[in-house]
Amino acid sequence: MNPRITSIENLIASDPAGRNIFGLVITDQLRLAAQSLRLGRRVGIVSGFYIPQAGDGETDGPPGAKALGDALHALGIEVDYITDHWCAPLFRALDIEPLIEPHDYVTRANPTHLVSVERPGRGRDGRYRNMRGIDISATTFPLDDLFLEATRNGLTTIGVGDGGNEIGMGKVFAEALSTIDHGADIASTVATDFCITAGVSNWGAYGLSGALSVLSGRDLLPTADGCMKDIDRVVRIGGAVDGVTHRHEPTVDGLDLSVSIRMLENIRRQIIPSPLERGESLLVGVLGYGETGRSASALLTKQGHRVRISDIAGVTLESGLVVDGVETGGHTIDFLQGCDLVVASPGVREDSSIRDELHRRAIPVMSELELAFQLAPRDLIAVTGTIGKRTTVELLRTLFASAGRQLTIGGNRGLPLSALLLDSEWDVGCRMSDIPHPTSDIRHPTSLIALAVSSFQLETVVHFRPHIAILLNINEAHLDRHRSIAEYIRIKSRIFMNHRPDDILILPFDDERLRTLSRKHHGRTFFVSHRQAVDRGAWLADGAIYTNIDGTVERLGDAASSGAYPYPENLLSAVIAARLCGLPINHSV
Ligand code: CA
């Protein structure tokens, strides 16, 4: 596995329409598909989804196909674009002359790979259907035949889809059948060797280009400008419509263009080094001078960077803080233009116009958590979950204190990480590249930080890598904001995205949705359960807490007082984390 590509795989599964996309993601397919493509000689890319009600093809598909084709071209791989006569105008709008309905393509062109980007795949009854369950067979040329033939001939096939009814999604047929709307009718039976599920199919293609970028060490993604122009051209010149709204607008699946640009730039953050890795003094924009903005500004200047502060309200600078400039009364791109990066306070929404402007200009935007971690990467314990983050972090501090050790705590609704780092006496100047490969033990046993981390903070992490990550629980109560449980779990799992083999993840065994995340984890996973013994982790039995870290079962004494905890898994998670930090816990907890 490759953490950068796993992180991209997670990002592109962002699920704006609540289609249970993350539930259809097969771990590591993006990396395997990109590795295979990189060895390709000639690749046929099939795309185009015709909307009969609108009389045109949709905006999702061809722009992504072109982005992928451009990336493959840059790697010296020959590319053919393939579609049917209904969708050909979209390709021509992109200055591409596609092969139209080439039934003998596989034998004639002898490609090494076939890739589908948002192209209907036949259902169980052999018919093609859109996501509303409407039969579109009369206006869909059976290009999936090429994939069936390619599979028979031993070619490598890749399918990118976002609904379950596309070529490739036959690989997750059972999941699509049971979780997507009209699944029984529309679920595609056409499987490919590799199946990439994304919130929007274009994003899946950007994700493949991003994975190829990671593997080749080059940025092969389209520019934000180029991406916008392509989507605009398929609408204006190619007559494309949005596949959801059926309107002739440069939107994709009902989403504003800025959402796709944000996705593209977030993928790019995963493949290019952070400006903070340059090891030179940077000009950093600070959006919002509230609690996180203040501590971020102070930490940045302490490390020799210059800051430019922009706030909607008035700004009273901390005494002694020297800044490059202050803007009040709103955020403007003119003020922030020229910054090497911008740190945004939680109050500045992801979809705010200033962030869109920054994305368009490819100025990296990061959260205070990500910034603080990159400024001073160190071993952290991070706790997330719907219920009990804060109390678990406090419990950890108590466990540390009773063993005579200090634990500094903060995070969500507590002190931000940059404030904790400011208060510490530790050297905060080390860069990520200076950090030696972590050992199985915590490196700074006396100077640890534990943070409660919210979903909101995790949504935008890039390099954040807590040595011990604890995912306590998930609760349906948060569905309003995150739209689906699958999407909520996707965001929560970003807490361990960057884990290396020696990093640790603690999961609740009794929740199958979370237990199975261990398959997506690169490091060591420990489980907690209040129902049964687990292979590695902590559990409750006979009124006692048991742990097993390295094959030896330990009984940690009477757990009578654990009855006071409504969420025993949270207590067990704290105990196992403390044990992993080397704390002796042989007394009653
Ligand atoms: Ca789509």
Coordinates of C-alpha atoms and ligand atoms in Angstrom, one line a residue:
M1 CA 0.0 0.0 0.0
N2 CA 1.0 3.6 -0.5
P3 CA -0.3 6.1 2.1
R4 CA -0.4 9.0 -0.4
I5 CA -2.5 7.0 -2.8
T6 CA -4.7 5.6 0.0
S7 CA -5.3 9.2 1.0
I8 CA -6.3 10.1 -2.6
E9 CA -8.6 6.9 -2.7
N10 CA -10.3 8.2 0.4
L11 CA -10.6 11.8 -0.9
I12 CA -12.2 10.9 -4.2
A13 CA -14.8 8.8 -2.4
S14 CA -16.2 12.1 -0.9
D15 CA -19.9 11.6 -1.3
P16 CA -21.9 14.7 -2.0
A17 CA -25.0 12.9 -3.1
G18 CA -25.0 10.4 -0.2
R19 CA -24.8 7.3 -2.4
N20 CA -22.8 5.1 0.1
I21 CA -19.7 5.6 -2.1
F22 CA -17.2 4.7 0.6
G23 CA -19.1 1.4 1.1
L24 CA -18.3 0.6 -2.6
V25 CA -14.6 1.3 -2.4
I26 CA -12.3 -1.7 -2.5
T27 CA -9.1 -0.9 -0.7
D28 CA -6.0 -0.3 -2.7
Q29 CA -7.6 -0.6 -6.1
L30 CA -6.4 2.9 -7.0
R31 CA -2.8 2.0 -6.4
L32 CA -3.0 -1.3 -8.2
A33 CA -4.8 0.2 -11.2
A34 CA -2.2 3.0 -11.5
Q35 CA 0.7 0.7 -11.1
S36 CA -0.7 -1.5 -13.9
L37 CA -1.4 1.5 -16.1
R38 CA 2.1 2.9 -15.7
L39 CA 3.4 -0.3 -17.4
G40 CA 0.9 0.1 -20.2
R41 CA 1.8 0.6 -23.9
R42 CA -1.5 1.5 -25.4
V43 CA -4.7 2.4 -23.4
G44 CA -8.2 2.7 -24.7
I45 CA -10.3 5.1 -22.6
V46 CA -14.1 4.6 -23.0
S47 CA -16.4 7.4 -21.8
G48 CA -19.7 9.2 -22.4
F49 CA -23.1 8.9 -20.7
Y50 CA -26.0 10.0 -22.9
I51 CA -29.0 11.5 -21.3
P52 CA -32.0 10.8 -23.6
Q53 CA -34.3 13.2 -21.8
A54 CA -32.0 16.1 -22.5
G55 CA -30.8 14.8 -25.9
D56 CA -27.1 15.2 -25.0
G57 CA -24.2 13.6 -23.2
E58 CA -23.4 14.5 -19.6
T59 CA -20.6 16.6 -18.2
D60 CA -19.3 13.8 -16.0
G61 CA -17.0 11.4 -17.9
P62 CA -15.2 13.0 -21.0
P63 CA -13.4 15.7 -19.0
G64 CA -12.0 13.1 -16.6
A65 CA -11.2 10.8 -19.6
K66 CA -9.1 13.6 -21.1
A67 CA -7.4 14.4 -17.8
L68 CA -6.4 10.7 -17.5
G69 CA -5.4 10.5 -21.2
D70 CA -3.2 13.6 -20.8
A71 CA -1.4 12.0 -17.8
L72 CA -0.8 8.8 -19.7
H73 CA 0.5 10.7 -22.7
A74 CA 2.9 12.5 -20.4
L75 CA 4.2 9.1 -19.4
G76 CA 4.7 8.1 -23.1
I77 CA 1.7 5.8 -23.3
E78 CA -0.4 5.8 -26.4
V79 CA -4.1 6.6 -25.8
D80 CA -7.3 6.0 -27.8
Y81 CA -10.6 7.6 -26.8
I82 CA -13.7 5.6 -27.5
T83 CA -17.3 6.5 -27.3
D84 CA -20.6 6.2 -29.2
H85 CA -22.1 8.6 -31.8
W86 CA -24.4 10.2 -29.2
C87 CA -21.5 11.3 -27.0
A88 CA -18.9 12.1 -29.7
P89 CA -19.6 15.9 -29.7
L90 CA -18.3 16.1 -26.2
F91 CA -14.9 14.7 -27.1
R92 CA -14.7 16.9 -30.2
A93 CA -15.4 19.9 -28.0
L94 CA -12.2 18.9 -26.2
D95 CA -10.2 18.7 -29.5
I96 CA -10.3 14.9 -29.4
E97 CA -11.4 12.8 -32.3
P98 CA -12.7 9.7 -30.6
L99 CA -13.1 6.2 -32.1
I100 CA -16.8 5.8 -32.5
E101 CA -18.4 2.5 -31.7
P102 CA -15.3 0.5 -32.7
H103 CA -16.6 -3.0 -32.2
D104 CA -13.3 -4.6 -33.3
Y105 CA -11.0 -2.3 -31.2
V106 CA -9.5 -5.0 -29.0
T107 CA -8.3 -7.2 -31.9
R108 CA -7.4 -4.3 -34.2
A109 CA -5.6 -1.9 -31.9
N110 CA -4.1 -4.5 -29.6
P111 CA -4.2 -2.3 -26.5
T112 CA -2.6 -3.3 -23.1
H113 CA -5.5 -1.7 -21.1
L114 CA -9.1 -0.6 -21.4
V115 CA -10.3 2.0 -19.0
S116 CA -13.9 3.1 -18.6
V117 CA -14.8 6.5 -17.1
E118 CA -18.6 6.9 -16.3
R119 CA -19.9 4.6 -19.0
P120 CA -23.1 2.5 -18.5
G121 CA -22.6 -1.2 -17.8
R122 CA -25.5 -3.7 -18.4
G123 CA -27.6 -4.8 -15.5
R124 CA -28.8 -8.4 -14.8
D125 CA -31.4 -8.3 -17.5
G126 CA -28.9 -7.1 -20.1
R127 CA -30.4 -3.6 -20.2
Y128 CA -28.7 -0.2 -19.5
R129 CA -30.2 2.0 -16.9
N130 CA -29.5 5.5 -15.4
M131 CA -29.4 6.1 -11.7
R132 CA -33.1 6.7 -11.6
G133 CA -33.8 3.3 -12.9
I134 CA -34.9 4.4 -16.4
D135 CA -34.0 2.1 -19.3
I136 CA -31.6 3.9 -21.6
S137 CA -30.6 0.9 -23.8
A138 CA -32.0 2.6 -27.0
T139 CA -29.4 5.3 -26.7
T140 CA -26.5 3.4 -25.3
F141 CA -24.1 1.6 -27.7
P142 CA -22.9 -1.7 -26.0
L143 CA -19.3 -0.5 -25.5
D144 CA -19.2 -2.8 -22.4
D145 CA -18.8 -5.6 -25.0
L146 CA -15.2 -4.4 -25.4
F147 CA -14.6 -5.0 -21.7
L148 CA -16.1 -8.5 -21.8
E149 CA -13.9 -9.3 -24.8
A150 CA -10.8 -7.7 -23.3
T151 CA -11.3 -9.8 -20.2
R152 CA -11.5 -13.0 -22.3
N153 CA -8.3 -11.9 -24.1
G154 CA -6.4 -11.3 -20.9
L155 CA -6.1 -7.5 -21.2
T156 CA -6.2 -5.4 -18.1
T157 CA -9.4 -3.5 -17.5
I158 CA -10.2 -0.6 -15.1
G159 CA -13.7 0.8 -14.4
V160 CA -14.3 4.2 -12.8
G161 CA -17.9 4.9 -11.6
D162 CA -19.9 6.8 -9.1
G163 CA -23.3 5.1 -9.0
G164 CA -23.0 1.3 -9.3
N165 CA -24.5 1.2 -12.8
E166 CA -21.3 1.8 -14.7
I167 CA -18.7 -0.5 -16.4
G168 CA -16.5 -1.9 -13.7
M169 CA -19.0 -1.8 -10.9
G170 CA -19.8 -5.4 -11.5
K171 CA -16.9 -6.0 -9.1
V172 CA -19.0 -4.6 -6.3
F173 CA -22.3 -5.9 -7.6
A174 CA -23.5 -7.4 -4.3
E175 CA -22.7 -4.2 -2.4
A176 CA -24.4 -2.0 -5.1
L177 CA -27.4 -4.3 -5.2
S178 CA -28.1 -3.8 -1.5
T179 CA -27.0 -0.2 -0.9
I180 CA -27.9 2.0 -3.9
D181 CA -31.3 3.2 -5.0
H182 CA -32.8 0.9 -7.7
G183 CA -29.9 -1.4 -7.1
A184 CA -31.7 -4.5 -8.2
D185 CA -32.4 -3.0 -11.6
I186 CA -29.4 -0.8 -12.3
A187 CA -26.4 -2.5 -10.7
S188 CA -23.9 -3.2 -13.4
T189 CA -22.8 -6.8 -13.9
V190 CA -19.7 -5.8 -15.9
A191 CA -16.7 -6.3 -13.7
T192 CA -13.2 -5.0 -14.4
D193 CA -9.9 -6.1 -13.0
F194 CA -9.7 -2.9 -11.0
C195 CA -12.8 -0.9 -9.9
I196 CA -12.5 2.7 -8.7
T197 CA -15.5 4.2 -7.0
A198 CA -15.6 8.0 -6.6
G199 CA -18.2 10.5 -5.5
V200 CA -18.1 11.8 -9.1
S201 CA -16.6 9.8 -11.9
N202 CA -14.4 12.7 -13.2
W203 CA -12.9 12.7 -9.7
G204 CA -12.1 9.1 -10.0
A205 CA -10.2 9.9 -13.2
Y206 CA -8.4 12.8 -11.5
G207 CA -7.6 10.3 -8.7
L208 CA -6.0 7.9 -11.2
S209 CA -4.0 10.8 -12.6
G210 CA -3.0 11.7 -9.0
A211 CA -1.9 8.1 -8.3
L212 CA 0.1 8.0 -11.5
S213 CA 1.7 11.3 -10.3
V214 CA 2.6 9.8 -6.9
L215 CA 4.2 6.8 -8.7
S216 CA 6.1 8.8 -11.2
G217 CA 7.1 11.7 -9.0
R218 CA 5.6 14.3 -11.4
D219 CA 2.4 16.4 -11.1
L220 CA 0.3 14.9 -14.0
L221 CA -3.0 16.6 -12.9
P222 CA -4.7 19.2 -15.1
T223 CA -4.4 22.7 -13.8
A224 CA -7.5 24.2 -12.1
D225 CA -7.8 26.5 -15.1
G226 CA -7.5 23.7 -17.6
C227 CA -10.1 21.6 -15.7
M228 CA -12.6 24.5 -15.7
K229 CA -12.1 25.2 -19.4
D230 CA -12.7 21.5 -20.3
I231 CA -15.9 21.3 -18.4
D232 CA -17.0 24.6 -19.8
R233 CA -16.1 23.5 -23.4
V234 CA -18.1 20.2 -23.2
V235 CA -21.1 22.3 -22.3
R236 CA -20.7 25.3 -24.6
I237 CA -19.3 23.5 -27.6
G238 CA -20.3 19.9 -27.0
G239 CA -23.8 20.6 -25.8
A240 CA -23.3 18.6 -22.6
V241 CA -25.8 18.7 -19.8
D242 CA -25.4 18.1 -16.1
G243 CA -26.3 14.5 -15.5
V244 CA -28.4 15.3 -12.4
T245 CA -30.1 18.6 -13.3
H246 CA -30.2 18.0 -17.1
R247 CA -29.4 21.6 -17.6
H248 CA -26.8 23.0 -20.0
E249 CA -24.6 24.3 -17.3
P250 CA -20.9 23.8 -16.4
T251 CA -21.8 21.8 -13.3
V252 CA -21.1 18.1 -12.7
D253 CA -23.6 15.8 -11.1
G254 CA -25.4 18.9 -9.8
L255 CA -22.3 20.3 -8.2
D256 CA -20.8 23.7 -8.8
L257 CA -17.5 23.7 -10.8
S258 CA -15.8 25.0 -7.6
V259 CA -16.4 21.7 -5.9
S260 CA -14.5 19.8 -8.6
I261 CA -11.7 22.4 -8.5
R262 CA -11.5 21.9 -4.7
M263 CA -11.3 18.2 -5.2
L264 CA -8.6 18.6 -7.9
E265 CA -6.5 20.9 -5.7
N266 CA -7.0 18.6 -2.6
I267 CA -5.6 15.7 -4.7
R268 CA -2.7 17.9 -5.8
R269 CA -1.9 18.6 -2.1
Q270 CA -1.3 14.8 -1.7
I271 CA 1.2 14.7 -4.5
I272 CA 3.3 17.8 -4.2
P273 CA 5.5 18.6 -1.2
S274 CA 4.1 21.1 1.3
P275 CA 5.7 24.6 1.1
L276 CA 6.7 24.1 4.7
E277 CA 9.0 21.3 3.7
R278 CA 11.2 23.8 1.8
G279 CA 12.8 24.8 5.0
E280 CA 12.8 28.5 4.1
S281 CA 10.9 31.5 5.5
L282 CA 7.5 31.7 4.0
L283 CA 4.8 34.3 3.7
V284 CA 1.7 32.8 5.2
G285 CA -1.9 34.1 5.1
V286 CA -4.0 33.7 8.2
L287 CA -7.7 33.7 7.5
G288 CA -9.5 34.6 10.7
Y289 CA -7.7 35.9 13.8
G290 CA -9.7 34.0 16.4
E291 CA -8.2 31.5 18.8
T292 CA -6.6 29.2 16.2
G293 CA -5.5 32.1 14.0
R294 CA -3.8 33.7 17.0
S295 CA -1.8 30.7 18.0
A296 CA -1.0 29.7 14.4
S297 CA 0.3 33.3 13.8
A298 CA 2.4 33.2 16.9
L299 CA 3.9 29.7 16.1
L300 CA 4.6 30.7 12.5
T301 CA 6.5 33.9 13.5
K302 CA 8.3 32.0 16.3
Q303 CA 9.6 29.7 13.5
G304 CA 10.7 32.6 11.3
H305 CA 7.8 32.8 8.9
R306 CA 6.0 36.1 8.0
V307 CA 2.2 36.3 8.4
R308 CA -0.5 38.3 6.8
I309 CA -3.7 38.4 8.8
S310 CA -7.2 38.7 7.2
D311 CA -10.3 38.9 9.3
I312 CA -13.9 39.8 8.7
A313 CA -14.0 41.7 12.0
G314 CA -11.4 44.1 13.5
V315 CA -8.0 42.7 14.6
T316 CA -6.2 43.4 17.8
L317 CA -2.7 41.8 17.5
E318 CA -1.1 39.9 20.3
S319 CA 1.5 42.2 21.9
G320 CA 4.9 41.7 20.4
L321 CA 3.6 40.1 17.2
V322 CA 5.2 41.5 14.1
V323 CA 3.1 40.9 10.9
D324 CA 3.5 41.5 7.2
G325 CA 0.1 43.0 6.9
V326 CA -3.5 43.1 8.3
E327 CA -6.7 43.2 6.4
T328 CA -10.0 43.7 8.2
G329 CA -13.6 43.8 7.2
G330 CA -13.4 40.8 4.9
H331 CA -11.1 38.5 3.0
T332 CA -9.8 39.6 -0.4
I333 CA -7.6 37.7 -2.9
D334 CA -5.6 40.8 -3.6
F335 CA -4.4 40.8 0.0
L336 CA -3.6 37.1 0.0
Q337 CA -2.1 36.8 -3.5
G338 CA 1.6 36.1 -3.2
C339 CA 1.3 34.1 0.0
D340 CA 3.1 30.7 -0.1
L341 CA 0.2 29.1 1.8
V342 CA -2.9 30.1 3.7
V343 CA -4.1 28.8 7.0
A344 CA -7.9 29.0 7.4
S345 CA -9.7 29.1 10.7
P346 CA -12.6 26.7 11.3
G347 CA -15.0 29.6 10.7
V348 CA -14.0 30.0 7.1
R349 CA -16.1 27.5 5.3
E350 CA -14.8 25.0 2.8
D351 CA -17.1 26.4 0.1
S352 CA -16.4 30.1 0.9
S353 CA -15.6 32.2 -2.1
I354 CA -12.1 33.2 -0.8
R355 CA -11.1 29.5 -0.5
D356 CA -12.4 28.9 -4.1
E357 CA -10.2 31.8 -5.3
L358 CA -7.2 30.4 -3.5
H359 CA -7.8 27.0 -5.0
R360 CA -8.0 28.5 -8.5
R361 CA -4.7 30.1 -7.9
A362 CA -3.2 26.9 -6.6
I363 CA -2.3 28.6 -3.3
P364 CA -2.3 25.8 -0.7
V365 CA -4.9 26.2 2.1
M366 CA -4.6 24.2 5.3
S367 CA -6.2 24.0 8.6
E368 CA -4.5 25.0 11.9
L369 CA -4.2 21.4 12.9
E370 CA -2.4 20.5 9.6
L371 CA -0.2 23.5 9.8
A372 CA 0.8 22.9 13.4
F373 CA 1.5 19.3 12.7
Q374 CA 3.7 20.2 9.7
L375 CA 5.5 22.9 11.7
A376 CA 6.4 20.5 14.5
P377 CA 5.7 16.9 13.5
R378 CA 5.9 14.7 16.6
D379 CA 4.3 11.7 18.2
L380 CA 0.7 12.4 19.1
I381 CA -2.3 10.5 20.4
A382 CA -5.4 11.6 18.4
V383 CA -8.9 10.7 19.5
T384 CA -11.9 11.0 17.3
G385 CA -15.5 9.6 17.4
T386 CA -18.9 11.0 17.9
I387 CA -19.1 10.6 21.7
G388 CA -16.5 10.9 24.4
K389 CA -13.4 12.3 22.6
R390 CA -12.8 14.9 25.3
T391 CA -13.5 12.6 28.2
T392 CA -11.2 9.9 26.7
V393 CA -8.4 12.4 26.3
E394 CA -8.9 13.5 29.9
L395 CA -9.0 9.9 31.1
L396 CA -5.6 9.4 29.3
R397 CA -4.2 12.3 31.2
T398 CA -5.4 10.8 34.4
L399 CA -3.8 7.4 33.6
F400 CA -0.6 9.2 32.8
A401 CA -0.7 11.2 36.0
S402 CA -1.3 8.2 38.1
A403 CA 1.8 6.6 36.6
G404 CA 3.8 9.8 37.3
R405 CA 3.9 10.9 33.7
Q406 CA 2.8 14.1 32.1
L407 CA 0.4 14.3 29.2
T408 CA -0.5 17.6 27.5
I409 CA -4.1 17.6 26.2
G410 CA -6.0 19.8 23.8
G411 CA -7.8 19.7 20.5
N412 CA -11.4 20.1 19.5
R413 CA -13.0 22.6 22.0
G414 CA -9.7 22.7 24.0
L415 CA -6.5 24.4 23.2
P416 CA -5.4 24.1 19.5
L417 CA -2.3 22.2 18.7
S418 CA -0.3 25.3 17.8
A419 CA -1.1 26.8 21.2
L420 CA 0.2 23.6 22.9
L421 CA 3.3 23.7 20.9
L422 CA 3.9 27.4 21.8
D423 CA 3.7 26.6 25.5
S424 CA 6.0 23.7 25.2
E425 CA 9.7 24.0 25.7
W426 CA 10.5 21.5 23.1
D427 CA 12.4 22.2 19.9
V428 CA 9.7 22.9 17.4
G429 CA 12.0 23.5 14.5
C430 CA 12.4 20.0 13.2
R431 CA 10.9 19.2 9.8
M432 CA 9.1 16.0 8.8
S433 CA 12.1 14.9 6.7
D434 CA 14.3 15.1 9.8
I435 CA 12.2 12.7 11.8
P436 CA 13.7 9.2 11.9
H437 CA 11.6 6.2 11.2
P438 CA 9.4 5.7 14.2
T439 CA 10.1 2.8 16.5
S440 CA 7.4 0.8 18.2
D441 CA 7.9 2.9 21.3
I442 CA 6.8 6.5 21.7
R443 CA 9.9 8.6 21.1
H444 CA 9.2 11.4 23.6
P445 CA 7.8 9.4 26.5
T446 CA 7.7 12.4 28.8
S447 CA 6.4 15.1 26.4
L448 CA 3.4 13.6 24.8
I449 CA 0.4 15.4 23.5
A450 CA -3.1 13.9 23.2
L451 CA -5.7 15.7 21.0
A452 CA -9.5 15.4 20.5
V453 CA -10.0 15.7 16.8
S454 CA -13.3 16.5 15.1
S455 CA -14.6 15.3 11.7
F456 CA -14.5 18.9 10.6
Q457 CA -10.7 18.9 11.3
L458 CA -10.1 15.6 9.7
E459 CA -11.8 16.5 6.4
T460 CA -8.9 18.5 5.3
V461 CA -5.8 16.7 6.7
V462 CA -3.0 16.0 4.3
H463 CA 0.1 14.9 6.3
F464 CA -1.4 14.7 9.8
R465 CA -0.1 11.5 11.3
P466 CA -0.8 10.8 14.9
H467 CA 1.3 7.9 16.1
I468 CA -1.7 6.5 18.0
A469 CA -5.1 7.1 16.5
I470 CA -8.2 6.2 18.4
L471 CA -11.6 5.9 16.7
L472 CA -14.1 5.6 19.5
N473 CA -17.5 5.2 17.9
I474 CA -19.8 6.6 15.3
N475 CA -23.4 7.8 15.9
E476 CA -26.2 8.3 13.5
A477 CA -26.9 11.6 15.2
H478 CA -24.3 13.3 13.0
L479 CA -25.8 12.2 9.7
D480 CA -27.3 15.6 8.9
R481 CA -23.9 17.1 8.3
H482 CA -22.1 14.2 6.8
R483 CA -25.1 12.9 4.7
S484 CA -24.4 9.2 5.1
I485 CA -22.8 6.8 7.6
A486 CA -20.4 5.7 4.8
E487 CA -19.3 9.4 4.3
Y488 CA -19.0 9.9 8.1
I489 CA -16.7 6.8 8.4
R490 CA -14.7 8.0 5.3
I491 CA -13.9 11.3 7.0
K492 CA -13.2 9.6 10.4
S493 CA -10.8 7.2 8.7
R494 CA -8.6 10.1 7.6
I495 CA -7.2 10.0 11.1
F496 CA -5.0 7.0 10.1
M497 CA -4.5 7.8 6.4
N498 CA -0.8 8.6 6.7
H499 CA 0.0 5.7 9.1
R500 CA 3.3 3.8 8.5
P501 CA 3.8 0.2 9.6
D502 CA 4.7 1.1 13.2
D503 CA 1.8 3.5 13.8
I504 CA -1.1 2.4 15.9
L505 CA -4.9 2.4 15.3
I506 CA -7.4 1.5 18.0
L507 CA -10.9 0.5 16.8
P508 CA -14.0 -0.8 18.5
F509 CA -14.3 -4.5 17.6
D510 CA -18.1 -4.7 18.3
D511 CA -19.0 -2.2 15.5
E512 CA -18.5 -4.1 12.3
R513 CA -18.5 -0.9 10.2
L514 CA -15.4 0.3 12.2
R515 CA -13.8 -3.1 12.8
T516 CA -13.4 -3.6 9.0
L517 CA -11.5 -0.3 8.7
S518 CA -8.5 -2.3 9.9
R519 CA -8.2 -3.6 6.3
K520 CA -7.5 -0.1 5.1
H521 CA -4.9 0.5 7.8
H522 CA -1.1 0.4 7.0
G523 CA 0.0 0.2 10.6
R524 CA -0.8 -2.0 13.7
T525 CA -4.4 -2.3 14.7
F526 CA -5.6 -3.0 18.2
F527 CA -9.3 -3.6 19.1
V528 CA -11.4 -3.0 22.2
S529 CA -14.5 -4.9 23.1
H530 CA -16.8 -5.0 26.1
R531 CA -18.3 -8.3 24.8
Q532 CA -15.4 -10.6 23.9
A533 CA -11.7 -11.3 24.0
V534 CA -9.8 -9.8 21.0
D535 CA -6.6 -11.0 19.4
R536 CA -4.7 -7.8 20.1
G537 CA -6.2 -5.1 22.3
A538 CA -8.3 -4.7 25.4
W539 CA -11.6 -6.2 26.6
L540 CA -13.8 -6.7 29.6
A541 CA -14.5 -10.0 31.2
D542 CA -15.4 -11.2 34.7
G543 CA -15.4 -7.7 36.0
A544 CA -11.8 -7.1 34.9
I545 CA -10.0 -5.4 32.1
Y546 CA -7.7 -7.7 30.0
T547 CA -5.1 -6.6 27.5
N548 CA -3.1 -8.3 24.9
I549 CA -0.4 -6.2 23.3
D550 CA 2.2 -8.7 22.2
G551 CA 0.6 -12.1 22.6
T552 CA 0.6 -12.1 26.4
V553 CA -2.8 -11.7 28.1
E554 CA -2.6 -9.4 31.1
R555 CA -5.3 -8.9 33.7
L556 CA -5.3 -5.3 34.8
G557 CA -7.2 -5.7 38.0
D558 CA -10.7 -4.9 39.0
A559 CA -12.8 -2.9 36.6
A560 CA -15.6 -2.3 39.0
S561 CA -15.4 1.4 38.6
S562 CA -15.7 1.0 34.8
G563 CA -19.4 0.6 35.4
A564 CA -19.4 4.4 35.8
Y565 CA -18.4 4.7 32.1
P566 CA -21.5 4.6 29.8
Y567 CA -19.1 3.8 27.0
P568 CA -16.8 1.1 28.2
E569 CA -14.9 1.1 24.8
N570 CA -13.7 4.6 25.5
L571 CA -12.2 3.5 28.8
L572 CA -10.7 0.4 27.1
S573 CA -9.3 2.6 24.3
A574 CA -7.6 4.8 26.8
V575 CA -6.2 1.9 28.8
I576 CA -4.8 0.2 25.7
A577 CA -3.3 3.4 24.4
A578 CA -1.7 4.0 27.9
R579 CA -0.3 0.5 27.9
L580 CA 1.1 1.0 24.4
C581 CA 2.9 4.1 25.8
G582 CA 4.6 1.9 28.3
L583 CA 2.5 2.9 31.3
P584 CA 2.1 0.2 34.0
I585 CA -1.5 -0.2 34.8
N586 CA -1.8 -2.9 37.4
H587 CA -4.1 -1.1 39.7
S588 CA -7.8 -0.6 39.6
V589 CA -9.0 1.7 36.9
Ligands
CA1 CA -21.6 10.9 -12.4

